[in-house]
mmCIF file of C-alpha atoms in Angstrom:
data_model
loop_
_atom_site.group_PDB
_atom_site.id
_atom_site.type_symbol
_atom_site.label_atom_id
_atom_site.label_comp_id
_atom_site.label_asym_id
_atom_site.label_seq_id
_atom_site.Cartn_x
_atom_site.Cartn_y
_atom_site.Cartn_z
ATOM 1 C CA MET A 867 0.118 -0.029 -0.007
ATOM 2 C CA ASN A 868 1.674 3.298 -1.118
ATOM 3 C CA TRP A 869 1.429 6.473 1.135
ATOM 4 C CA PHE A 870 1.329 9.836 -0.500
ATOM 5 C CA VAL A 871 2.351 13.024 1.266
ATOM 6 C CA VAL A 872 0.082 15.624 -0.130
ATOM 7 C CA PRO A 873 1.652 18.883 1.090
ATOM 8 C CA SER A 874 -0.781 22.929 0.138
ATOM 9 C CA LEU A 875 -4.205 22.824 -1.591
ATOM 10 C CA GLY A 876 -7.450 20.990 -0.839
ATOM 11 C CA GLY A 877 -8.850 18.371 -3.107
ATOM 12 C CA LEU A 878 -11.753 19.526 -5.488
ATOM 13 C CA GLY A 879 -14.548 17.329 -7.056
ATOM 14 C CA THR A 880 -18.138 16.443 -6.997
ATOM 15 C CA ARG A 881 -20.260 14.051 -4.982
ATOM 16 C CA SER A 882 -23.049 11.737 -6.284
ATOM 17 C CA ASN A 883 -25.603 9.742 -4.429
ATOM 18 C CA GLU A 884 -26.240 7.379 -7.369
ATOM 19 C CA GLY A 885 -24.645 4.028 -6.216
ATOM 20 C CA TYR A 886 -21.886 5.042 -3.780
ATOM 21 C CA ARG A 887 -22.355 6.031 -0.241
ATOM 22 C CA LEU A 888 -19.585 7.912 1.477
ATOM 23 C CA LYS A 889 -18.992 7.871 5.225
ATOM 24 C CA ALA A 890 -19.888 11.386 6.430
ATOM 25 C CA GLY A 891 -19.706 12.485 2.890
ATOM 26 C CA LEU A 892 -21.645 15.726 2.890
ATOM 27 C CA ARG A 893 -21.523 18.401 0.092
ATOM 28 C CA THR A 894 -19.477 21.580 0.893
ATOM 29 C CA ALA A 895 -18.971 24.826 -0.816
ATOM 30 C CA HIS A 896 -15.662 25.737 1.027
ATOM 31 C CA ARG A 897 -12.737 26.568 -1.106
ATOM 32 C CA PRO A 898 -9.150 25.481 -0.531
ATOM 33 C CA ILE A 899 -7.315 27.591 2.053
ATOM 34 C CA PHE A 900 -3.577 27.870 2.658
ATOM 35 C CA ALA A 901 -2.246 26.553 6.031
ATOM 36 C CA SER A 902 -1.389 29.251 8.670
ATOM 37 C CA ALA A 903 1.842 29.494 10.349
ATOM 38 C CA SER A 904 0.433 28.419 13.724
ATOM 39 C CA LYS A 905 2.972 26.545 15.990
ATOM 40 C CA SER A 906 0.352 25.080 18.266
ATOM 41 C CA LEU A 907 -0.212 21.336 17.531
ATOM 42 C CA LEU A 908 -3.432 20.187 18.853
ATOM 43 C CA VAL A 909 -3.783 16.607 17.318
ATOM 44 C CA ARG A 910 -2.146 14.202 15.115
ATOM 45 C CA ALA A 911 -4.105 11.009 14.101
ATOM 46 C CA LEU A 912 -4.774 8.408 11.638
ATOM 47 C CA LEU A 913 -8.329 8.623 10.254
ATOM 48 C CA PRO A 914 -9.793 5.862 7.988
ATOM 49 C CA PHE A 915 -12.505 6.445 5.444
ATOM 50 C CA TRP A 916 -14.080 3.958 3.041
ATOM 51 C CA VAL A 917 -15.506 4.605 -0.483
ATOM 52 C CA LEU A 918 -17.781 1.891 -1.359
ATOM 53 C CA ALA A 919 -17.747 0.546 -5.077
ATOM 54 C CA LEU A 920 -20.195 -1.779 -6.351
ATOM 55 C CA SER A 921 -21.086 -5.499 -6.489
ATOM 56 C CA PHE A 922 -20.969 -6.885 -10.049
ATOM 57 C CA ALA A 923 -22.665 -9.975 -11.386
ATOM 58 C CA THR A 924 -21.968 -12.140 -14.353
ATOM 59 C CA VAL A 925 -24.356 -13.604 -16.855
ATOM 60 C CA ALA A 926 -27.364 -11.297 -16.344
ATOM 61 C CA ALA A 927 -27.705 -7.678 -15.208
ATOM 62 C CA SER A 928 -28.153 -6.999 -11.567
ATOM 63 C CA GLN A 929 -28.878 -4.046 -9.476
ATOM 64 C CA PRO A 930 -25.650 -2.768 -7.556
ATOM 65 C CA GLN A 931 -25.710 -3.850 -3.884
ATOM 66 C CA ILE A 932 -25.208 -0.753 -2.120
ATOM 67 C CA GLY A 933 -24.046 -0.183 1.412
ATOM 68 C CA PRO A 934 -20.896 0.591 3.545
ATOM 69 C CA SER A 935 -18.683 -2.479 4.188
ATOM 70 C CA GLY A 936 -18.100 -1.562 7.663
ATOM 71 C CA ASP A 937 -15.769 -3.763 9.578
ATOM 72 C CA ALA A 938 -16.161 -6.729 7.069
ATOM 73 C CA ALA A 939 -12.849 -8.461 6.258
ATOM 74 C CA THR A 940 -11.345 -7.354 3.150
ATOM 75 C CA ARG A 941 -8.420 -8.373 0.921
ATOM 76 C CA SER A 942 -6.180 -5.852 -0.801
ATOM 77 C CA TYR A 943 -5.622 -6.178 -4.619
ATOM 78 C CA SER A 944 -1.997 -6.171 -4.000
ATOM 79 C CA GLU A 945 -2.253 -9.829 -2.538
ATOM 80 C CA GLY A 946 -2.884 -11.171 -5.837
ATOM 81 C CA PRO A 947 -5.763 -12.167 -8.299
ATOM 82 C CA LEU A 948 -9.198 -13.283 -7.161
ATOM 83 C CA LYS A 949 -9.342 -16.816 -5.935
ATOM 84 C CA LEU A 950 -12.267 -19.128 -4.772
ATOM 85 C CA ASP A 951 -11.564 -18.003 -1.076
ATOM 86 C CA ASP A 952 -12.622 -14.529 -1.998
ATOM 87 C CA PHE A 953 -16.245 -15.715 -2.661
ATOM 88 C CA GLN A 954 -17.310 -16.750 0.901
ATOM 89 C CA ALA A 955 -21.011 -15.693 0.770
ATOM 90 C CA SER A 956 -23.641 -18.418 -0.179
ATOM 91 C CA PRO A 957 -25.580 -17.725 -3.472
ATOM 92 C CA PRO A 958 -29.174 -16.747 -2.841
ATOM 93 C CA SER A 959 -31.901 -19.117 -3.444
ATOM 94 C CA ASP A 960 -32.873 -17.092 -6.429
ATOM 95 C CA THR A 961 -29.747 -15.755 -8.230
ATOM 96 C CA GLY A 962 -31.849 -13.977 -10.888
ATOM 97 C CA GLY A 963 -29.900 -15.831 -13.473
ATOM 98 C CA LEU A 964 -26.553 -14.801 -12.077
ATOM 99 C CA ASP A 965 -23.558 -17.043 -11.625
ATOM 100 C CA ALA A 966 -21.249 -14.663 -9.526
ATOM 101 C CA VAL A 967 -21.313 -11.483 -7.596
ATOM 102 C CA THR A 968 -17.985 -9.824 -6.673
ATOM 103 C CA THR A 969 -17.980 -6.956 -4.220
ATOM 104 C CA SER A 970 -15.069 -4.568 -4.266
ATOM 105 C CA ASP A 971 -14.262 -1.240 -2.654
ATOM 106 C CA VAL A 972 -12.008 1.703 -3.329
ATOM 107 C CA ARG A 973 -10.612 2.377 0.228
ATOM 108 C CA PHE A 974 -8.645 5.378 1.417
ATOM 109 C CA ASN A 975 -6.968 6.418 4.640
ATOM 110 C CA TYR A 976 -5.259 9.457 5.695
ATOM 111 C CA SER A 977 -3.376 10.933 8.612
ATOM 112 C CA TYR A 978 -3.526 14.595 9.678
ATOM 113 C CA GLN A 979 -2.444 17.424 11.764
ATOM 114 C CA ALA A 980 -4.595 19.999 13.198
ATOM 115 C CA ARG A 981 -3.534 23.453 14.754
ATOM 116 C CA SER A 982 -5.363 26.283 16.477
ATOM 117 C CA THR A 983 -4.494 29.874 16.733
ATOM 118 C CA ARG A 984 -6.457 33.036 17.503
ATOM 119 C CA GLY A 985 -9.875 31.210 17.484
ATOM 120 C CA ARG A 986 -9.360 29.556 14.134
ATOM 121 C CA ALA A 987 -8.216 25.882 13.616
ATOM 122 C CA THR A 988 -6.441 24.357 10.550
ATOM 123 C CA ALA A 989 -6.270 20.797 9.840
ATOM 124 C CA TYR A 990 -4.085 19.226 6.840
ATOM 125 C CA ALA A 991 -3.472 15.817 5.436
ATOM 126 C CA THR A 992 0.060 14.629 5.925
ATOM 127 C CA GLU A 993 -0.358 11.107 4.311
ATOM 128 C CA LEU A 994 -2.883 9.486 2.036
ATOM 129 C CA THR A 995 -3.235 5.924 0.846
ATOM 130 C CA ILE A 996 -5.746 4.617 -1.654
ATOM 131 C CA ASP A 997 -6.275 0.910 -2.265
ATOM 132 C CA ALA A 998 -8.805 -1.585 -3.972
ATOM 133 C CA VAL A 999 -10.084 -4.293 -1.864
ATOM 134 C CA VAL A 1000 -12.436 -7.240 -2.296
ATOM 135 C CA ILE A 1001 -15.050 -8.179 0.418
ATOM 136 C CA PRO A 1002 -15.345 -11.944 0.508
ATOM 137 C CA SER A 1003 -18.163 -11.968 2.841
ATOM 138 C CA LYS A 1004 -20.307 -10.067 0.377
ATOM 139 C CA SER A 1005 -19.063 -12.118 -2.855
ATOM 140 C CA TRP A 1006 -20.279 -15.398 -4.161
ATOM 141 C CA ILE A 1007 -19.746 -17.567 -7.092
ATOM 142 C CA ARG A 1008 -22.039 -20.527 -8.325
ATOM 143 C CA LEU A 1009 -19.793 -22.142 -10.887
ATOM 144 C CA ARG A 1010 -16.732 -22.640 -8.844
ATOM 145 C CA SER A 1011 -14.641 -24.374 -11.525
ATOM 146 C CA ASP A 1012 -15.489 -22.055 -14.387
ATOM 147 C CA ALA A 1013 -12.224 -20.223 -15.457
ATOM 148 C CA ARG A 1014 -14.020 -17.895 -17.940
ATOM 149 C CA LEU A 1015 -16.326 -16.779 -15.192
ATOM 150 C CA MET A 1016 -13.461 -16.137 -12.811
ATOM 151 C CA ASP A 1017 -11.679 -14.137 -15.565
ATOM 152 C CA HIS A 1018 -14.694 -11.989 -15.956
ATOM 153 C CA GLU A 1019 -14.979 -11.337 -12.219
ATOM 154 C CA GLN A 1020 -11.179 -10.355 -12.075
ATOM 155 C CA GLY A 1021 -12.063 -7.742 -14.773
ATOM 156 C CA HIS A 1022 -14.400 -6.134 -12.361
ATOM 157 C CA PHE A 1023 -11.786 -6.047 -9.531
ATOM 158 C CA ASP A 1024 -9.300 -4.691 -11.982
ATOM 159 C CA ILE A 1025 -11.647 -1.784 -12.842
ATOM 160 C CA THR A 1026 -11.895 -0.915 -9.081
ATOM 161 C CA TYR A 1027 -7.999 -1.114 -8.787
ATOM 162 C CA ILE A 1028 -7.692 1.212 -11.909
ATOM 163 C CA ALA A 1029 -9.799 3.723 -10.266
ATOM 164 C CA ALA A 1030 -7.566 3.561 -7.152
ATOM 165 C CA LEU A 1031 -4.455 3.900 -9.313
ATOM 166 C CA ARG A 1032 -5.986 6.926 -11.077
ATOM 167 C CA ALA A 1033 -6.609 8.398 -7.787
ATOM 168 C CA ARG A 1034 -3.119 7.847 -6.594
ATOM 169 C CA VAL A 1035 -1.524 9.299 -9.696
ATOM 170 C CA GLU A 1036 -3.429 12.502 -9.295
ATOM 171 C CA ALA A 1037 -2.471 12.605 -5.502
ATOM 172 C CA ALA A 1038 1.220 12.089 -6.332
ATOM 173 C CA LYS A 1039 0.951 14.881 -8.951
ATOM 174 C CA LEU A 1040 -0.250 17.250 -6.179
ATOM 175 C CA ALA A 1041 2.427 16.015 -3.832
ATOM 176 C CA LYS A 1042 4.966 16.890 -6.634
ATOM 177 C CA LYS A 1043 3.628 20.305 -6.869
ATOM 178 C CA GLY A 1044 3.741 20.840 -3.203
ATOM 179 C CA GLN A 1045 0.220 21.038 -2.724
ATOM 180 C CA ARG A 1046 -1.746 19.600 0.224
ATOM 181 C CA PHE A 1047 -5.445 18.984 1.263
ATOM 182 C CA ILE A 1048 -6.388 21.629 3.953
ATOM 183 C CA ALA A 1049 -9.383 23.053 5.787
ATOM 184 C CA THR A 1050 -10.033 25.629 8.400
ATOM 185 C CA GLY A 1051 -12.870 25.931 10.864
ATOM 186 C CA ALA A 1052 -13.907 27.444 14.036
ATOM 187 C CA SER A 1053 -12.638 24.450 16.067
ATOM 188 C CA PRO A 1054 -10.238 21.577 15.406
ATOM 189 C CA LYS A 1055 -13.127 19.204 14.911
ATOM 190 C CA ALA A 1056 -14.795 21.442 12.332
ATOM 191 C CA ALA A 1057 -11.535 21.724 10.483
ATOM 192 C CA ILE A 1058 -10.942 17.921 10.714
ATOM 193 C CA ASP A 1059 -14.461 17.103 9.507
ATOM 194 C CA LEU A 1060 -14.230 19.737 6.547
ATOM 195 C CA LEU A 1061 -10.802 17.975 5.675
ATOM 196 C CA GLY A 1062 -12.330 14.608 5.502
ATOM 197 C CA LYS A 1063 -15.150 15.944 3.107
ATOM 198 C CA LYS A 1064 -12.363 17.393 0.932
ATOM 199 C CA VAL A 1065 -10.397 14.261 0.612
ATOM 200 C CA GLN A 1066 -13.584 12.410 0.011
ATOM 201 C CA ARG A 1067 -14.483 14.929 -2.857
ATOM 202 C CA PHE A 1068 -10.963 14.295 -4.345
ATOM 203 C CA VAL A 1069 -11.547 10.566 -4.630
ATOM 204 C CA GLN A 1070 -15.269 10.708 -5.673
ATOM 205 C CA PRO A 1071 -14.893 11.439 -9.421
ATOM 206 C CA PHE A 1072 -12.568 8.397 -9.895
ATOM 207 C CA ILE A 1073 -15.270 6.354 -8.260
ATOM 208 C CA ASP A 1074 -17.978 7.784 -10.406
ATOM 209 C CA ALA A 1075 -15.879 7.024 -13.495
ATOM 210 C CA ALA A 1076 -15.213 3.425 -12.348
ATOM 211 C CA LYS A 1077 -19.130 2.911 -11.775
ATOM 212 C CA ALA A 1078 -19.762 3.797 -15.397
ATOM 213 C CA ARG A 1079 -16.911 1.680 -16.578
ATOM 214 C CA GLN A 1080 -18.161 -1.341 -14.750
ATOM 215 C CA ARG A 1081 -21.465 -1.030 -16.381
ATOM 216 C CA GLU A 1082 -19.786 -0.579 -19.797
ATOM 217 C CA TYR A 1083 -17.684 -3.657 -19.213
ATOM 218 C CA ASP A 1084 -20.776 -5.847 -18.741
ATOM 219 C CA VAL A 1085 -22.572 -4.369 -21.746
ATOM 220 C CA LEU A 1086 -19.580 -4.769 -24.139
ATOM 221 C CA THR A 1087 -18.917 -8.386 -23.011
ATOM 222 C CA LYS A 1088 -22.484 -9.309 -22.296
ATOM 223 C CA HIS A 1089 -21.457 -10.347 -18.711
ATOM 224 C CA GLY A 1090 -18.353 -12.339 -20.174
ATOM 225 C CA ARG A 1091 -20.309 -14.426 -22.559
ATOM 226 C CA VAL A 1092 -18.714 -12.872 -25.767
ATOM 227 C CA ARG A 1093 -15.340 -14.292 -25.797
ATOM 228 C CA THR A 1094 -13.639 -11.854 -28.265
ATOM 229 C CA ALA A 1095 -15.088 -8.871 -26.382
ATOM 230 C CA GLN A 1096 -14.127 -10.272 -23.048
ATOM 231 C CA ALA A 1097 -10.563 -11.019 -24.184
ATOM 232 C CA GLY A 1098 -10.163 -7.525 -25.609
ATOM 233 C CA GLN A 1099 -11.492 -5.892 -22.433
ATOM 234 C CA ARG A 1100 -9.041 -7.984 -20.341
ATOM 235 C CA ARG A 1101 -6.126 -6.825 -22.506
ATOM 236 C CA GLU A 1102 -7.189 -3.141 -22.182
ATOM 237 C CA GLN A 1103 -7.475 -3.409 -18.545
ATOM 238 C CA ILE A 1104 -4.127 -5.161 -17.925
ATOM 239 C CA GLU A 1105 -2.496 -2.502 -20.334
ATOM 240 C CA THR A 1106 -4.134 0.470 -18.268
ATOM 241 C CA ILE A 1107 -2.878 -1.109 -14.882
ATOM 242 C CA LYS A 1108 0.680 -1.263 -16.368
ATOM 243 C CA SER A 1109 0.625 2.173 -17.825
ATOM 244 C CA LEU A 1110 -0.732 3.895 -14.757
ATOM 245 C CA SER A 1111 1.681 1.948 -12.452
ATOM 246 C CA GLU A 1112 4.731 3.047 -14.689
ATOM 247 C CA GLU A 1113 3.300 6.739 -14.439
ATOM 248 C CA LEU A 1114 3.146 6.525 -10.676
ATOM 249 C CA LYS A 1115 6.756 5.312 -10.434
ATOM 250 C CA ARG A 1116 7.942 8.130 -12.618
ATOM 251 C CA ILE A 1117 6.102 10.760 -10.381
ATOM 252 C CA ASP A 1118 7.459 9.207 -7.161
ATOM 253 C CA ARG A 1119 11.119 9.409 -8.396
#
């Protein structure tokens, strides 16, 4: 898991309620504000947030399964491709013609510092990490020996990872420019709450794009049933992951 130091300007973006639920993700009109020179350190902490992606099913269309993952056990994309152990939920009695459902998240965490001076508090992110995870307890597969089915589900997980990579790249670019996520408020809590919303708004556009891409993937491949389209989509996903990973390495040098 990569950490990004995002050192002068708050993240911008939009928030959508269509499909993704953000923890404490309220819309805010505040603009980015530069940090003050205050020396009074009030708090330093690690604050986790989660951004829920979607559950995607194979063979027939399905409605996204929406809801925060909470404390459900997850596995990072960095631990390797999907395997049968990642599908621990039991298929429902009525699968609606589906053969599998994979639930994955784009998840981010950040640490911050908050300072207060002359009745105003400032909070800024010191580190940010963004990852893709699968949630086994909310994923199921009916045909456990079908390699084509597993490959299609891996494509859904790859799309989630691509969203995380794109967000990492943009965060690294901000860090390279010496910019940071920052917020001010009447109290440390107010500043910290606003900081969280700004980081959420930074990540949200990547989530929204992934949501659209997941749907497109199922349409183009007819849920993995069109072999040529499936193979083409998988090649494109693998090439995109390679390209973004190389770009991230170049920025981090």
